[in-house]
Amino acid sequence: MNKKIRVRVQETSRIYIHNNLSNTGYYFRQRIEKRLKEDDREGIGLEMMACLTMMAFAIEARINFLGFRLINGWDEWLPIKKKVKLVSKHLGISADFGKRPYETVKLLKEFRDTLAHGKPVTFTDDREIITTHDELEKRGYLNADWESYVNIEFIRQAAADSDEIWRDLLKLADLNLFETLTQGDRSVQFIEHIEEA
């Protein structure tokens, strides 16, 4: 039989979800690269969508981590561009969303928002054209705008730009990678045995 004891437990947990999200994006990216190399394309667009979504979540979570660490009273509910600007300003730089790497943050956010706030879209086109059968097939009548993001080139760009931003901001914040990892500590101090009545 287990006898009861009185103990003092002290625990601290620091759970940083940006690691899980970026690892998931990395997993999908590696899987996609492997499948492309093997010319295994069935359902690959779905994996690309998942990869880009995780990358979008990861970059925002990384910015939230930095804001939490650097800025008193951080508000994670602000729009991503505003959060990036606040962190950048705090670190003495300017984020230019008109060019890479920060342009990619904007593009990932647009992609993520399109999926997260999915709504029906209707296009109408009524005209006569002169074309070949092949050209007609390439017109992509059932392609949505967001599908232009779903390609390996953009995935590679998003990964490279996200990593560049992360490395640069960590360096400016004087944080090492270890400080960004989920971690915790725990101590248990025995006090006494408890007599059962």
mmCIF file of C-alpha atoms in Angstrom:
data_model
loop_
_atom_site.group_PDB
_atom_site.id
_atom_site.type_symbol
_atom_site.label_atom_id
_atom_site.label_comp_id
_atom_site.label_asym_id
_atom_site.label_seq_id
_atom_site.Cartn_x
_atom_site.Cartn_y
_atom_site.Cartn_z
ATOM 1 C CA MET A 1 0.000 0.000 0.000
ATOM 2 C CA ASN A 2 1.191 3.494 -0.854
ATOM 3 C CA LYS A 3 1.505 5.674 2.201
ATOM 4 C CA LYS A 4 0.626 9.344 1.873
ATOM 5 C CA ILE A 5 3.371 11.930 2.147
ATOM 6 C CA ARG A 6 3.405 15.697 2.296
ATOM 7 C CA VAL A 7 5.738 17.347 -0.190
ATOM 8 C CA ARG A 8 6.387 20.788 -1.558
ATOM 9 C CA VAL A 9 6.350 20.858 -5.364
ATOM 10 C CA GLN A 10 7.726 23.839 -7.239
ATOM 11 C CA GLU A 11 7.354 23.815 -11.024
ATOM 12 C CA THR A 12 7.920 26.256 -13.830
ATOM 13 C CA SER A 13 7.000 25.508 -17.423
ATOM 14 C CA ARG A 14 7.813 27.701 -20.401
ATOM 15 C CA ILE A 15 5.959 26.329 -23.400
ATOM 16 C CA TYR A 16 6.804 28.001 -26.683
ATOM 17 C CA ILE A 17 4.523 26.774 -29.444
ATOM 18 C CA HIS A 18 6.546 28.428 -32.208
ATOM 19 C CA ASN A 19 8.903 25.433 -32.025
ATOM 20 C CA ASN A 20 6.125 22.925 -32.659
ATOM 21 C CA LEU A 21 4.714 24.974 -35.515
ATOM 22 C CA SER A 22 8.061 25.517 -37.232
ATOM 23 C CA ASN A 23 8.935 21.834 -36.781
ATOM 24 C CA THR A 24 5.640 20.864 -38.391
ATOM 25 C CA GLY A 25 6.303 23.190 -41.324
ATOM 26 C CA TYR A 26 9.808 21.746 -41.641
ATOM 27 C CA TYR A 27 8.439 18.187 -41.553
ATOM 28 C CA PHE A 28 6.001 18.927 -44.365
ATOM 29 C CA ARG A 29 8.669 20.744 -46.401
ATOM 30 C CA GLN A 30 11.080 17.803 -46.167
ATOM 31 C CA ARG A 31 8.307 15.383 -47.054
ATOM 32 C CA ILE A 32 7.283 17.499 -50.058
ATOM 33 C CA GLU A 33 10.883 17.756 -51.306
ATOM 34 C CA LYS A 34 11.271 13.975 -51.036
ATOM 35 C CA ARG A 35 7.994 13.315 -52.831
ATOM 36 C CA LEU A 36 8.889 15.729 -55.640
ATOM 37 C CA LYS A 37 12.265 14.040 -56.059
ATOM 38 C CA GLU A 38 10.480 10.679 -56.337
ATOM 39 C CA ASP A 39 7.803 12.159 -58.648
ATOM 40 C CA ASP A 40 5.126 11.136 -56.114
ATOM 41 C CA ARG A 41 2.580 13.902 -56.601
ATOM 42 C CA GLU A 42 -0.711 12.424 -55.420
ATOM 43 C CA GLY A 43 -2.159 14.814 -52.850
ATOM 44 C CA ILE A 44 1.052 16.857 -52.704
ATOM 45 C CA GLY A 45 -0.877 20.108 -53.093
ATOM 46 C CA LEU A 46 -2.699 19.309 -49.850
ATOM 47 C CA GLU A 47 0.609 18.820 -48.062
ATOM 48 C CA MET A 48 1.834 22.104 -49.541
ATOM 49 C CA MET A 49 -1.257 23.845 -48.150
ATOM 50 C CA ALA A 50 -0.596 22.341 -44.715
ATOM 51 C CA CYS A 51 3.092 23.303 -44.890
ATOM 52 C CA LEU A 52 2.363 26.927 -45.777
ATOM 53 C CA THR A 53 -0.311 27.165 -43.097
ATOM 54 C CA MET A 54 2.099 25.901 -40.429
ATOM 55 C CA MET A 55 4.778 28.294 -41.679
ATOM 56 C CA ALA A 56 2.338 31.206 -41.400
ATOM 57 C CA PHE A 57 1.397 30.153 -37.874
ATOM 58 C CA ALA A 58 5.079 29.699 -36.944
ATOM 59 C CA ILE A 59 6.243 33.136 -38.056
ATOM 60 C CA GLU A 60 3.460 34.805 -36.074
ATOM 61 C CA ALA A 61 4.190 32.643 -33.024
ATOM 62 C CA ARG A 62 7.882 33.558 -33.261
ATOM 63 C CA ILE A 63 7.001 37.250 -33.347
ATOM 64 C CA ASN A 64 4.691 36.710 -30.361
ATOM 65 C CA PHE A 65 7.543 35.016 -28.492
ATOM 66 C CA LEU A 66 9.865 37.951 -29.146
ATOM 67 C CA GLY A 67 7.189 40.476 -28.234
ATOM 68 C CA PHE A 68 6.463 38.596 -25.010
ATOM 69 C CA ARG A 69 10.169 38.528 -24.123
ATOM 70 C CA LEU A 70 11.010 42.088 -25.151
ATOM 71 C CA ILE A 71 7.974 44.343 -24.792
ATOM 72 C CA ASN A 72 6.136 44.947 -21.539
ATOM 73 C CA GLY A 73 2.363 44.520 -21.975
ATOM 74 C CA TRP A 74 2.674 42.635 -25.277
ATOM 75 C CA ASP A 75 -0.644 42.196 -27.115
ATOM 76 C CA GLU A 76 -0.637 39.008 -29.184
ATOM 77 C CA TRP A 77 -4.027 39.917 -30.674
ATOM 78 C CA LEU A 78 -2.636 42.750 -32.789
ATOM 79 C CA PRO A 79 -2.406 42.203 -36.564
ATOM 80 C CA ILE A 80 0.828 40.454 -37.596
ATOM 81 C CA LYS A 81 2.213 43.433 -39.516
ATOM 82 C CA LYS A 82 1.718 45.669 -36.473
ATOM 83 C CA LYS A 83 3.425 43.106 -34.242
ATOM 84 C CA VAL A 84 6.394 42.791 -36.612
ATOM 85 C CA LYS A 85 6.709 46.581 -36.714
ATOM 86 C CA LEU A 86 6.639 46.818 -32.897
ATOM 87 C CA VAL A 87 9.301 44.135 -32.434
ATOM 88 C CA SER A 88 11.440 45.562 -35.233
ATOM 89 C CA LYS A 89 11.198 49.082 -33.831
ATOM 90 C CA HIS A 90 12.080 47.808 -30.367
ATOM 91 C CA LEU A 91 15.187 46.187 -31.875
ATOM 92 C CA GLY A 92 16.119 49.309 -33.838
ATOM 93 C CA ILE A 93 15.315 48.144 -37.366
ATOM 94 C CA SER A 94 12.560 48.698 -39.887
ATOM 95 C CA ALA A 95 10.596 45.845 -41.464
ATOM 96 C CA ASP A 96 9.914 46.551 -45.143
ATOM 97 C CA PHE A 97 6.869 44.517 -46.205
ATOM 98 C CA GLY A 98 7.457 45.569 -49.814
ATOM 99 C CA LYS A 99 10.512 43.349 -50.237
ATOM 100 C CA ARG A 100 11.901 40.086 -49.014
ATOM 101 C CA PRO A 101 12.256 38.728 -46.413
ATOM 102 C CA TYR A 102 9.403 40.662 -44.748
ATOM 103 C CA GLU A 103 7.262 40.595 -47.881
ATOM 104 C CA THR A 104 6.991 36.856 -47.306
ATOM 105 C CA VAL A 105 5.407 37.479 -43.891
ATOM 106 C CA LYS A 106 2.689 39.469 -45.656
ATOM 107 C CA LEU A 107 2.204 36.748 -48.319
ATOM 108 C CA LEU A 108 2.001 33.943 -45.763
ATOM 109 C CA LYS A 109 -0.552 35.968 -43.796
ATOM 110 C CA GLU A 110 -2.664 36.510 -46.928
ATOM 111 C CA PHE A 111 -2.539 32.787 -47.714
ATOM 112 C CA ARG A 112 -3.434 31.824 -44.143
ATOM 113 C CA ASP A 113 -6.298 34.309 -43.984
ATOM 114 C CA THR A 114 -7.765 33.069 -47.250
ATOM 115 C CA LEU A 115 -7.911 29.536 -45.870
ATOM 116 C CA ALA A 116 -8.952 30.495 -42.334
ATOM 117 C CA HIS A 117 -11.768 32.772 -43.492
ATOM 118 C CA GLY A 118 -12.765 30.634 -46.459
ATOM 119 C CA LYS A 119 -15.692 32.055 -48.337
ATOM 120 C CA PRO A 120 -17.306 31.321 -51.678
ATOM 121 C CA VAL A 121 -16.066 33.265 -54.684
ATOM 122 C CA THR A 122 -17.839 33.456 -58.031
ATOM 123 C CA PHE A 123 -16.231 34.507 -61.306
ATOM 124 C CA THR A 124 -18.174 35.166 -64.476
ATOM 125 C CA ASP A 125 -16.679 35.330 -67.946
ATOM 126 C CA ASP A 126 -18.750 35.366 -71.124
ATOM 127 C CA ARG A 127 -16.833 36.021 -74.307
ATOM 128 C CA GLU A 128 -15.656 34.377 -77.488
ATOM 129 C CA ILE A 129 -11.959 33.612 -77.855
ATOM 130 C CA ILE A 130 -9.758 31.968 -80.440
ATOM 131 C CA THR A 131 -7.552 29.354 -78.825
ATOM 132 C CA THR A 132 -6.236 25.817 -79.049
ATOM 133 C CA HIS A 133 -7.532 22.959 -76.946
ATOM 134 C CA ASP A 134 -4.282 22.919 -74.906
ATOM 135 C CA GLU A 135 -4.466 26.670 -74.241
ATOM 136 C CA LEU A 136 -8.075 26.293 -73.185
ATOM 137 C CA GLU A 137 -7.138 23.573 -70.681
ATOM 138 C CA LYS A 138 -4.369 25.770 -69.216
ATOM 139 C CA ARG A 139 -6.771 28.628 -68.427
ATOM 140 C CA GLY A 140 -7.525 27.073 -65.036
ATOM 141 C CA TYR A 141 -11.201 27.933 -64.803
ATOM 142 C CA LEU A 142 -11.521 26.306 -61.422
ATOM 143 C CA ASN A 143 -8.332 27.667 -59.890
ATOM 144 C CA ALA A 144 -8.584 30.043 -56.945
ATOM 145 C CA ASP A 145 -6.167 32.950 -56.415
ATOM 146 C CA TRP A 146 -4.664 31.347 -53.305
ATOM 147 C CA GLU A 147 -3.530 28.360 -55.344
ATOM 148 C CA SER A 148 -0.744 30.482 -56.817
ATOM 149 C CA TYR A 149 1.020 30.164 -53.427
ATOM 150 C CA VAL A 150 0.862 26.367 -53.469
ATOM 151 C CA ASN A 151 4.163 25.546 -55.143
ATOM 152 C CA ILE A 152 7.601 24.418 -54.074
ATOM 153 C CA GLU A 153 9.266 27.691 -55.039
ATOM 154 C CA PHE A 154 7.119 29.694 -52.648
ATOM 155 C CA ILE A 155 7.552 27.079 -49.917
ATOM 156 C CA ARG A 156 11.340 27.341 -50.274
ATOM 157 C CA GLN A 157 11.166 31.145 -50.285
ATOM 158 C CA ALA A 158 8.928 31.200 -47.212
ATOM 159 C CA ALA A 159 11.248 28.829 -45.335
ATOM 160 C CA ALA A 160 14.387 30.787 -46.202
ATOM 161 C CA ASP A 161 12.832 34.169 -45.422
ATOM 162 C CA SER A 162 11.249 33.005 -42.162
ATOM 163 C CA ASP A 163 14.554 31.536 -40.995
ATOM 164 C CA GLU A 164 16.431 34.703 -41.989
ATOM 165 C CA ILE A 165 14.007 36.910 -40.048
ATOM 166 C CA TRP A 166 14.176 34.614 -37.009
ATOM 167 C CA ARG A 167 17.993 34.499 -36.955
ATOM 168 C CA ASP A 168 18.297 38.263 -37.433
ATOM 169 C CA LEU A 169 15.757 39.147 -34.758
ATOM 170 C CA LEU A 170 17.237 36.698 -32.239
ATOM 171 C CA LYS A 171 20.676 38.191 -32.808
ATOM 172 C CA LEU A 172 19.368 41.740 -32.368
ATOM 173 C CA ALA A 173 17.467 40.685 -29.236
ATOM 174 C CA ASP A 174 20.639 39.069 -27.875
ATOM 175 C CA LEU A 175 18.813 35.760 -27.423
ATOM 176 C CA ASN A 176 20.317 32.385 -28.181
ATOM 177 C CA LEU A 177 18.314 29.562 -29.681
ATOM 178 C CA PHE A 178 18.273 27.642 -26.381
ATOM 179 C CA GLU A 179 16.302 30.449 -24.752
ATOM 180 C CA THR A 180 13.537 29.980 -27.336
ATOM 181 C CA LEU A 181 12.984 26.285 -26.599
ATOM 182 C CA THR A 182 10.180 24.887 -24.479
ATOM 183 C CA GLN A 183 11.671 24.189 -21.071
ATOM 184 C CA GLY A 184 10.898 23.878 -17.421
ATOM 185 C CA ASP A 185 12.136 22.848 -14.035
ATOM 186 C CA ARG A 186 10.705 21.046 -11.078
ATOM 187 C CA SER A 187 11.729 20.386 -7.520
ATOM 188 C CA VAL A 188 10.064 18.151 -4.952
ATOM 189 C CA GLN A 189 10.919 18.549 -1.264
ATOM 190 C CA PHE A 190 9.833 15.869 1.193
ATOM 191 C CA ILE A 191 8.154 17.289 4.293
ATOM 192 C CA GLU A 192 6.670 14.365 6.236
ATOM 193 C CA HIS A 193 4.815 11.066 6.210
ATOM 194 C CA ILE A 194 1.058 11.357 6.741
ATOM 195 C CA GLU A 195 -0.590 9.023 9.208
ATOM 196 C CA GLU A 196 -3.869 7.677 7.921
ATOM 197 C CA ALA A 197 -6.736 7.555 10.387
#
